[in-house]
Amino acid sequence: MTIEALHPKGWKATPGYSNGMAATGRMVFTGGMIGWNDQQEFETDDFVGQVEAALKGIVAVLAEAGAKPEHLVRLTWYVTSKSEYLDSLKDLGRVYKAVIGRHYPAMALVQVVALVEDRAKVEIEATAVIPQG
């Protein structure tokens, strides 16, 4: 296996993310994906809708390199409202699974004061590793 989730023995199970990932292969990095479409237009101001658009953007960029969502090893989320994120966990889980599947890379979430695009509520950076073979 060239991508492995790392979970120290005895640690409590993590809900929807991994503590760490180990991987070998071709690395793919995305820029920060925000909640707009491929024409750089926002279709919604809904937090979950913007997350879905950002995740779809990540999948599209990964595909350009021949990568798939299961090759993700890290996601860093920047949100303008931690409470909006926490209040949306159930819907976020549904959208995440619909776009990414049941693959949970190492993740971090940071609340920020603002993002460069005023309407953006979330920005997600991704790192993937395409297995050698």
Short mmCIF file of C-alpha atoms in Angstrom, two decimals:
data_model
loop_
_atom_site.label_atom_id
_atom_site.label_comp_id
_atom_site.label_asym_id
_atom_site.label_seq_id
_atom_site.Cartn_x
_atom_site.Cartn_y
_atom_site.Cartn_z
CA MET A 1 0.00 0.00 0.00
CA THR A 2 1.41 3.41 -0.89
CA ILE A 3 -1.09 5.55 1.05
CA GLU A 4 -1.62 4.70 4.71
CA ALA A 5 -3.64 6.41 7.43
CA LEU A 6 -1.63 6.86 10.62
CA HIS A 7 -3.42 6.37 13.92
CA PRO A 8 -1.31 5.78 17.05
CA LYS A 9 -2.29 2.70 19.04
CA GLY A 10 -4.60 3.50 21.93
CA TRP A 11 -5.74 6.88 20.57
CA LYS A 12 -9.47 7.57 20.38
CA ALA A 13 -10.97 7.10 16.91
CA THR A 14 -11.21 10.27 14.81
CA PRO A 15 -14.53 11.33 13.26
CA GLY A 16 -14.08 12.05 9.56
CA TYR A 17 -10.34 12.71 9.35
CA SER A 18 -7.00 11.00 9.94
CA ASN A 19 -4.31 12.07 12.39
CA GLY A 20 -1.70 11.59 9.71
CA MET A 21 -0.97 9.95 6.36
CA ALA A 22 2.11 8.27 4.90
CA ALA A 23 2.45 7.99 1.14
CA THR A 24 4.89 7.47 -1.70
CA GLY A 25 4.38 8.56 -5.29
CA ARG A 26 3.78 11.68 -7.39
CA MET A 27 2.67 14.63 -5.26
CA VAL A 28 -0.14 16.95 -6.35
CA PHE A 29 -0.89 20.27 -4.63
CA THR A 30 -3.91 22.46 -5.22
CA GLY A 31 -4.22 26.14 -4.60
CA GLY A 32 -6.95 27.27 -2.25
CA MET A 33 -10.29 26.22 -3.75
CA ILE A 34 -13.26 28.40 -2.85
CA GLY A 35 -16.98 27.95 -3.34
CA TRP A 36 -17.37 29.15 -6.90
CA ASN A 37 -17.86 27.35 -10.20
CA ASP A 38 -15.40 26.84 -13.07
CA GLN A 39 -16.21 30.34 -14.37
CA GLN A 40 -15.19 31.88 -11.02
CA GLU A 41 -18.80 32.76 -10.18
CA PHE A 42 -20.53 32.11 -6.88
CA GLU A 43 -23.79 30.22 -7.32
CA THR A 44 -24.67 30.34 -3.63
CA ASP A 45 -23.88 32.08 -0.37
CA ASP A 46 -24.82 28.92 1.51
CA PHE A 47 -21.87 27.54 3.51
CA VAL A 48 -22.49 23.88 2.61
CA GLY A 49 -23.06 24.79 -1.03
CA GLN A 50 -19.74 26.61 -1.11
CA VAL A 51 -17.97 23.63 0.48
CA GLU A 52 -19.46 21.36 -2.18
CA ALA A 53 -18.21 23.68 -4.95
CA ALA A 54 -14.73 23.87 -3.37
CA LEU A 55 -14.52 20.07 -3.07
CA LYS A 56 -15.64 19.66 -6.69
CA GLY A 57 -12.91 22.13 -7.68
CA ILE A 58 -10.34 20.02 -5.84
CA VAL A 59 -11.53 16.85 -7.61
CA ALA A 60 -11.30 18.60 -10.99
CA VAL A 61 -7.74 19.79 -10.36
CA LEU A 62 -6.71 16.35 -9.11
CA ALA A 63 -8.13 14.78 -12.27
CA GLU A 64 -5.82 16.99 -14.37
CA ALA A 65 -2.90 15.16 -12.75
CA GLY A 66 -4.53 11.73 -13.02
CA ALA A 67 -5.35 11.71 -9.31
CA LYS A 68 -8.58 10.69 -7.61
CA PRO A 69 -10.12 11.71 -4.27
CA GLU A 70 -8.71 8.56 -2.63
CA HIS A 71 -5.22 9.93 -3.33
CA LEU A 72 -5.79 12.88 -0.97
CA VAL A 73 -3.42 12.90 1.99
CA ARG A 74 -4.17 16.35 3.43
CA LEU A 75 -6.88 19.01 3.39
CA THR A 76 -6.55 22.39 5.07
CA TRP A 77 -9.84 24.25 5.50
CA TYR A 78 -10.05 27.99 6.09
CA VAL A 79 -13.51 29.11 7.21
CA THR A 80 -14.86 32.53 8.07
CA SER A 81 -17.17 31.11 10.75
CA LYS A 82 -16.31 28.18 13.01
CA SER A 83 -19.88 28.14 14.31
CA GLU A 84 -21.31 27.91 10.78
CA TYR A 85 -18.98 24.94 10.17
CA LEU A 86 -19.96 23.22 13.43
CA ASP A 87 -23.67 23.88 12.88
CA SER A 88 -23.43 22.23 9.43
CA LEU A 89 -21.55 19.03 10.30
CA LYS A 90 -24.33 16.63 9.27
CA ASP A 91 -24.85 18.30 5.88
CA LEU A 92 -21.09 18.69 5.41
CA GLY A 93 -20.66 14.96 5.96
CA ARG A 94 -23.29 14.22 3.32
CA VAL A 95 -21.70 16.57 0.77
CA TYR A 96 -18.17 15.39 1.56
CA LYS A 97 -19.11 11.73 1.03
CA ALA A 98 -20.96 12.57 -2.20
CA VAL A 99 -17.92 14.36 -3.68
CA ILE A 100 -14.89 12.73 -2.01
CA GLY A 101 -16.30 9.41 -0.81
CA ARG A 102 -15.39 7.65 2.41
CA HIS A 103 -11.74 8.66 2.31
CA TYR A 104 -10.56 10.79 5.21
CA PRO A 105 -7.09 12.34 4.86
CA ALA A 106 -5.30 14.34 7.52
CA MET A 107 -7.22 17.59 7.94
CA ALA A 108 -6.90 20.92 9.69
CA LEU A 109 -9.52 23.64 10.03
CA VAL A 110 -8.72 27.27 10.77
CA GLN A 111 -11.13 30.15 11.31
CA VAL A 112 -9.98 33.31 9.55
CA VAL A 113 -11.24 36.88 9.66
CA ALA A 114 -11.84 36.99 5.90
CA LEU A 115 -10.86 35.43 2.59
CA VAL A 116 -9.68 37.34 -0.49
CA GLU A 117 -13.04 36.91 -2.25
CA ASP A 118 -15.62 38.74 -0.12
CA ARG A 119 -18.41 36.20 -0.76
CA ALA A 120 -16.20 33.20 0.05
CA LYS A 121 -17.03 31.42 3.28
CA VAL A 122 -14.52 28.57 2.86
CA GLU A 123 -11.21 27.93 1.14
CA ILE A 124 -9.68 24.45 1.02
CA GLU A 125 -6.13 23.48 0.06
CA ALA A 126 -5.41 19.88 -0.87
CA THR A 127 -2.38 17.62 -1.16
CA ALA A 128 -2.60 14.26 -2.91
CA VAL A 129 -0.12 11.52 -3.69
CA ILE A 130 -0.59 9.33 -6.76
CA PRO A 131 0.85 5.89 -5.98
CA GLN A 132 3.81 4.74 -8.01
CA GLY A 133 3.26 1.74 -10.04
#
